[in-house]
XYZ file of C-alpha atoms in Angstrom:
395
model
C -0.529 46.420 -57.627
C -0.567 45.094 -54.306
C 2.874 44.691 -52.560
C 3.048 41.073 -51.403
C 6.248 41.701 -49.952
C 6.211 44.660 -47.633
C 4.918 44.368 -44.114
C 1.435 45.081 -45.090
C 1.424 42.184 -47.599
C 2.621 40.555 -44.377
C 0.132 40.966 -42.225
C -2.672 40.527 -44.950
C -1.209 36.830 -45.755
C -1.526 35.717 -41.989
C -4.693 37.355 -41.646
C -5.622 34.779 -44.627
C -3.650 31.496 -43.435
C -5.303 32.087 -40.330
C -9.172 32.525 -41.168
C -8.000 29.100 -43.495
C -6.514 27.415 -40.686
C -9.845 27.932 -38.851
C -11.951 27.361 -41.922
C -10.511 23.609 -41.864
C -10.697 22.809 -38.122
C -14.019 23.725 -38.525
C -14.631 21.230 -41.635
C -12.473 19.128 -40.183
C -14.895 18.684 -37.033
C -18.051 18.808 -38.643
C -16.647 15.711 -40.913
C -15.446 13.423 -38.133
C -18.695 14.268 -35.951
C -21.069 13.246 -39.106
C -19.177 10.086 -39.731
C -19.452 8.835 -36.386
C -22.828 10.489 -35.530
C -24.312 8.063 -33.066
C -20.950 7.394 -31.539
C -19.540 9.506 -28.132
C -15.771 8.887 -28.779
C -15.550 11.328 -31.652
C -16.833 14.410 -29.399
C -13.982 13.169 -26.901
C -11.319 12.804 -29.619
C -12.319 16.516 -30.485
C -12.067 17.349 -27.106
C -8.686 16.251 -25.951
C -7.252 16.897 -29.625
C -8.679 20.445 -30.129
C -6.212 22.847 -29.055
C -3.047 20.573 -29.952
C -4.885 20.380 -34.114
C -5.438 24.006 -34.138
C -2.186 25.090 -33.114
C -0.559 22.624 -35.590
C -2.902 24.256 -38.272
C -2.123 27.982 -37.294
C 1.659 27.148 -37.239
C 1.511 25.469 -40.831
C -0.786 28.524 -42.269
C 1.534 31.029 -40.824
C 5.130 29.439 -41.728
C 3.097 28.948 -45.384
C 2.510 33.055 -45.519
C 5.835 34.252 -43.975
C 7.607 32.035 -46.709
C 5.653 33.570 -49.984
C 5.357 37.072 -48.416
C 9.064 37.188 -47.022
C 11.382 34.405 -48.339
C 14.906 33.676 -48.112
C 15.077 34.078 -43.948
C 16.436 31.303 -42.509
C 16.188 31.832 -38.919
C 12.510 32.423 -39.045
C 12.255 28.821 -41.101
C 14.454 27.266 -38.456
C 11.794 28.818 -35.593
C 8.889 27.479 -37.659
C 10.283 24.314 -38.047
C 11.095 23.548 -34.340
C 7.571 24.955 -33.722
C 6.599 22.704 -35.802
C 8.029 19.577 -34.443
C 6.934 20.740 -30.801
C 3.314 20.804 -31.614
C 3.263 17.818 -34.171
C 4.443 15.819 -30.587
C 1.661 17.852 -29.035
C -0.706 16.313 -31.322
C 0.371 13.302 -31.849
C 0.727 12.660 -27.535
C -2.930 13.806 -27.565
C -4.016 11.136 -30.334
C -2.093 8.337 -28.271
C -3.383 9.212 -24.799
C -6.704 9.475 -26.120
C -6.445 5.849 -27.618
C -5.020 4.776 -24.791
C -7.942 6.374 -22.691
C -10.518 4.968 -24.875
C -9.535 1.132 -24.275
C -9.114 1.971 -20.220
C -12.675 3.384 -20.681
C -13.866 -0.389 -21.613
C -12.615 -1.907 -18.473
C -13.865 -0.322 -14.916
C -12.441 -1.175 -11.857
C -15.275 0.106 -9.482
C -17.363 -2.966 -9.802
C -17.259 -6.637 -8.027
C -14.823 -9.293 -9.190
C -12.509 -6.878 -11.744
C -8.954 -8.033 -11.512
C -8.797 -8.564 -15.217
C -10.143 -4.958 -14.954
C -7.322 -3.544 -12.815
C -4.827 -5.527 -14.812
C -5.626 -3.935 -18.105
C -5.645 -0.461 -16.644
C -1.920 -1.119 -15.006
C -0.714 -2.243 -18.309
C -2.418 0.593 -20.019
C -1.396 2.979 -17.833
C 2.230 1.888 -17.933
C 2.059 1.817 -21.861
C 0.698 5.358 -22.163
C 4.162 6.352 -19.793
C 6.003 4.468 -22.445
C 4.521 5.958 -25.609
C 4.749 9.673 -23.606
C 8.532 9.087 -23.116
C 8.672 8.165 -26.381
C 7.194 11.119 -28.229
C 9.317 13.604 -26.246
C 12.371 12.044 -26.932
C 11.892 11.489 -30.229
C 10.919 14.897 -30.340
C 13.431 16.526 -28.363
C 16.177 14.773 -30.700
C 14.622 15.871 -34.081
C 14.522 19.183 -32.762
C 18.200 18.726 -31.325
C 19.239 17.808 -35.108
C 17.904 21.071 -36.816
C 21.130 22.610 -35.593
C 23.825 21.874 -38.067
C 26.670 21.978 -35.034
C 24.247 19.436 -32.957
C 24.664 17.013 -36.304
C 28.228 17.177 -36.167
C 28.788 16.419 -32.809
C 26.008 13.328 -33.404
C 28.167 11.568 -35.817
C 31.058 11.588 -33.241
C 28.867 10.603 -30.756
C 28.099 7.648 -33.209
C 31.132 7.303 -33.344
C 32.051 6.203 -30.187
C 28.615 4.718 -29.060
C 29.697 1.586 -27.338
C 31.690 3.697 -24.999
C 29.215 5.820 -24.319
C 26.239 3.518 -23.721
C 28.695 1.695 -20.989
C 29.079 5.090 -19.543
C 25.434 5.607 -19.580
C 24.131 2.659 -18.008
C 26.891 2.840 -14.978
C 25.439 5.879 -14.462
C 21.792 5.457 -14.739
C 22.118 1.835 -13.240
C 19.350 2.146 -10.744
C 17.117 4.394 -12.483
C 17.198 1.628 -15.526
C 16.629 -0.955 -12.901
C 13.852 0.421 -11.716
C 12.303 1.704 -15.056
C 12.646 -2.762 -16.071
C 10.997 -3.089 -13.215
C 8.142 -0.896 -13.161
C 7.707 -3.064 -16.899
C 7.781 -6.354 -15.538
C 5.150 -4.775 -12.867
C 2.841 -4.022 -15.336
C 2.874 -7.224 -17.429
C 3.866 -9.816 -14.800
C 0.642 -8.944 -13.140
C 2.372 -9.054 -9.758
C 0.223 -5.911 -8.780
C -2.539 -4.224 -9.760
C -3.745 -0.704 -9.862
C -6.306 -0.514 -6.732
C -4.675 -3.946 -5.531
C -4.577 -4.207 -1.558
C -1.225 -4.962 -0.204
C 1.143 -4.912 2.793
C 4.237 -3.476 2.599
C 6.855 -2.380 4.971
C 4.106 -3.054 7.591
C 1.339 -0.930 5.846
C -2.133 -1.949 4.994
C -2.951 0.257 1.804
C -3.940 0.073 -2.137
C -2.179 0.219 -5.217
C -2.622 3.930 -6.233
C -0.291 4.482 -8.891
C 2.125 2.437 -10.793
C 4.853 4.521 -13.027
C 7.766 3.738 -14.566
C 10.254 3.952 -11.299
C 7.972 4.212 -8.449
C 4.981 3.022 -7.318
C 2.172 5.086 -4.755
C 0.522 3.240 -2.396
C -2.188 4.835 -0.830
C -2.000 3.787 3.357
C -5.457 3.304 4.810
C -5.292 6.562 6.923
C -4.617 8.589 3.465
C -0.820 8.482 3.590
C 0.711 7.639 0.320
C 3.650 5.660 0.550
C 6.055 5.711 -2.658
C 8.593 2.842 -2.875
C 10.493 2.046 -5.778
C 9.421 -0.392 -8.678
C 12.154 -2.517 -7.489
C 10.854 -3.000 -3.980
C 7.961 -4.863 -5.727
C 10.297 -7.323 -7.248
C 13.143 -8.106 -4.880
C 11.193 -7.798 -1.587
C 8.147 -10.339 -0.030
C 5.091 -8.135 0.164
C 1.627 -9.309 0.839
C -1.219 -9.199 -2.296
C -4.598 -9.416 -0.892
C -6.284 -9.321 -3.891
C -3.987 -11.388 -6.167
C -6.243 -13.762 -7.587
C -9.706 -12.755 -6.040
C -10.636 -9.688 -3.604
C -12.919 -11.699 -1.688
C -11.364 -12.319 2.117
C -12.105 -14.133 5.412
C -11.291 -12.757 8.566
C -11.748 -13.712 12.239
C -13.004 -11.999 15.379
C -11.251 -13.279 18.765
C -13.028 -13.138 22.206
C -11.652 -14.223 25.669
C -14.915 -15.091 28.042
C -15.611 -16.065 31.090
C -16.000 -20.585 31.114
C -19.711 -20.109 31.819
C -20.444 -18.683 28.075
C -22.439 -20.785 25.750
C -20.586 -21.164 22.465
C -24.306 -22.821 21.229
C -26.570 -19.411 21.871
C -22.930 -17.433 20.409
C -23.883 -19.324 17.307
C -27.312 -18.574 17.187
C -26.625 -15.055 18.087
C -24.107 -14.858 14.970
C -26.619 -15.932 12.655
C -28.965 -13.149 13.674
C -26.260 -10.067 13.487
C -25.506 -11.559 10.131
C -28.359 -11.430 8.859
C -29.151 -7.843 9.933
C -25.639 -6.746 7.645
C -25.376 -6.446 4.004
C -21.732 -6.864 3.981
C -21.384 -10.207 4.773
C -20.835 -12.127 1.733
C -22.728 -15.139 2.921
C -19.864 -17.543 1.960
C -18.981 -18.352 5.416
C -19.656 -18.220 8.991
C -17.710 -20.065 12.033
C -17.781 -20.104 15.611
C -15.273 -22.053 17.175
C -13.712 -22.854 21.286
C -10.205 -22.623 20.045
C -8.235 -22.214 23.163
C -9.368 -22.660 27.064
C -6.716 -22.331 29.430
C -6.174 -19.508 31.775
C -8.990 -19.109 33.402
C -10.309 -17.805 30.012
C -12.246 -19.203 27.333
C -11.026 -18.061 23.754
C -13.854 -17.810 21.271
C -13.019 -17.227 17.409
C -15.297 -16.040 14.888
C -14.693 -16.267 11.097
C -16.598 -14.004 8.593
C -16.024 -13.337 4.817
C -16.586 -10.500 2.406
C -15.912 -9.402 -0.636
C -13.152 -7.300 -0.183
C -10.716 -6.038 2.507
C -12.328 -2.786 3.668
C -15.780 -4.357 3.894
C -14.503 -7.259 5.409
C -12.456 -4.784 8.305
C -15.854 -3.008 8.563
C -17.658 -6.255 8.904
C -15.296 -7.578 11.543
C -16.007 -4.660 13.891
C -19.686 -4.868 13.485
C -19.747 -8.139 14.690
C -17.654 -7.378 17.234
C -19.768 -4.266 18.291
C -22.767 -6.301 18.327
C -21.653 -9.764 20.242
C -20.001 -7.430 22.841
C -23.594 -5.766 23.344
C -25.709 -8.823 23.554
C -22.942 -10.276 26.013
C -23.403 -7.148 28.474
C -27.600 -7.882 27.524
C -28.292 -11.270 27.674
C -25.135 -13.079 28.815
C -23.125 -11.286 31.668
C -22.030 -14.568 33.322
C -19.978 -14.875 29.941
C -17.885 -12.094 30.273
C -14.384 -12.583 31.591
C -13.714 -12.310 35.471
C -10.385 -12.740 37.167
C -10.807 -15.034 40.381
C -9.023 -15.171 43.521
C -9.336 -17.856 46.177
C -9.003 -16.748 49.992
C -7.318 -19.160 52.011
C -7.466 -18.648 56.041
C -4.640 -20.109 57.979
C -5.507 -22.325 60.700
C -4.598 -21.315 64.570
C -1.770 -22.981 66.068
C -2.067 -24.876 69.977
C -0.434 -24.169 72.555
C 2.412 -26.670 73.086
C 2.024 -27.766 70.252
C 5.179 -27.508 67.601
C 4.698 -27.785 64.175
C 6.992 -30.585 62.821
C 9.801 -29.375 60.563
C 10.130 -30.511 57.040
C 13.224 -31.931 55.641
C 14.458 -32.326 51.916
C 14.846 -35.365 50.599
C 18.974 -33.900 50.467
C 21.161 -35.709 53.035
C 24.315 -34.100 53.746
C 26.299 -33.170 57.126
C 23.766 -30.771 58.291
C 20.505 -31.901 57.184
C 18.519 -34.849 56.756
C 18.607 -35.931 59.794
C 18.003 -35.617 63.525
C 21.612 -35.906 64.368
C 22.843 -33.630 61.508
C 20.587 -30.970 62.384
C 22.415 -31.393 66.153
C 25.669 -30.894 65.077
C 24.597 -27.706 63.137
C 23.355 -26.474 66.627
C 26.075 -26.841 68.262
C 28.347 -25.061 65.612
C 25.862 -22.245 65.415
C 24.370 -21.593 68.956
C 26.605 -18.821 70.491
C 29.985 -19.205 71.863
C 31.114 -17.980 75.785
C 33.778 -15.364 75.367
C 36.393 -15.614 78.705
C 38.470 -12.597 80.187
C 41.962 -13.114 81.167
C 40.969 -12.206 85.110
C 38.510 -15.292 84.787
C 40.842 -17.437 83.323
C 43.397 -16.575 85.716
C 41.097 -17.581 88.900
C 40.062 -20.817 87.008
C 43.579 -21.803 86.791
C 44.169 -20.962 91.048
C 41.321 -23.496 91.659
C 42.677 -25.767 89.925
C 46.045 -25.511 91.297
C 44.222 -25.844 94.992
C-alpha cells in the first residue's frame, strides 16, 4: 500500500494539487468566456486577474496537500496562512482595480468637451488609491494578528486607543491634512486630471492627483509636485474649470499711418486659412494711441489653451508678414525733429529773460545792478600804495 505520509507521498500529493489547480483555472476561464461571449471586458478581466487567481489556487491546493500528507506541522500551516492572506489581498486588489478601470474607460478625456469625463476620471483614480490602501492595511493587520504575541499587544493597544490616536494625530498632522485635501480635491471638482492651471507662476496641466500630492505637467515637460493642501489653501488659476474654450489677445504697436480697416480684412483672411480657430469670436480694435504708436489688439478664440497659444502665434506671424509686404508704412518708427538755431546779428544783445520771482537780486533792473556790484571784482591795495595815498591827502 502506498505511504502518503512519506516524502514521496508528499511530492505526489503536491503534483496532484498543482494539476488540480491548473484544471480549475482553465475551467473557470472557459466558463467566464462562455457566459460573456459577446463582451470585451471578460478577456480584460482574465488578463488582469490571471496571475493572482492562479497563484491563489496553487497556494490553497498545496496547503491542502501538505496538511493531508504531513499533519501537525504548525509552522507550515502558519506560513501558508500568511501566503493565503497576501495572495488573497493581491487578487481582491486586482478585481477592484479592474472594476474601477472599467468605469474609467467609459469616460474618455481625449475628446472635446470632456469636463464631466475628467471629473469622473479624477474621482475614480482617488477611489482606486483609497481601495488599494484599505486592502493593504487590512491584509497587513490580518497577517500580524496571526502571531500570538501580536494579539496580546493588540489587546493592550486597544485599551489605550485614546492616547495612541492623539499621539498619532499630532505626529501625522501634515500627512493627514494632505490626505483629506486630496479627497476634497477629488470630490469638490476644484481640479481634475488634464485641467489647465497656473500654479506658482507656471502654466501646465494636472497630470496626476494622489491622496497627498498633485503632479503638474508644465508646458516645457517639467513636472511640478505640489502638496494637496496647496490647491485648498492657495489661490490658483484654472483655465478649464467650466469649459476648455478660451479667448486670447494679440497686441501689436504700429505707426499712426496704419489702416485698421485693412487689418480687419486681412484678419478674416488669416482666420479662414486655419482650422485651429473655433469661429466664436474675432475682434480687431485700436486700444491705445499715445507716445507715437498705435496699439492694435486682436481677440481670437480656440477650443483649449494649447490651441489658443498656437492660434495667437499663427495670427501674429501672419499679420507681421502682411504688414511688411503690403503696408510698410504701418511699421513703427521713431521720429526725431531737428531744429536749426537762428544766427545772431552783430550788436544785438539778446534780451534777458526774467522769472516771475521778485527778490532782492532778481526781478528788476535795480536788483540785478545790486547783484552786479556785489559779485564784481574787488581791487586789492597793498600797504605801500595806501601810505602814498595818505601823504597825498595830507599835502
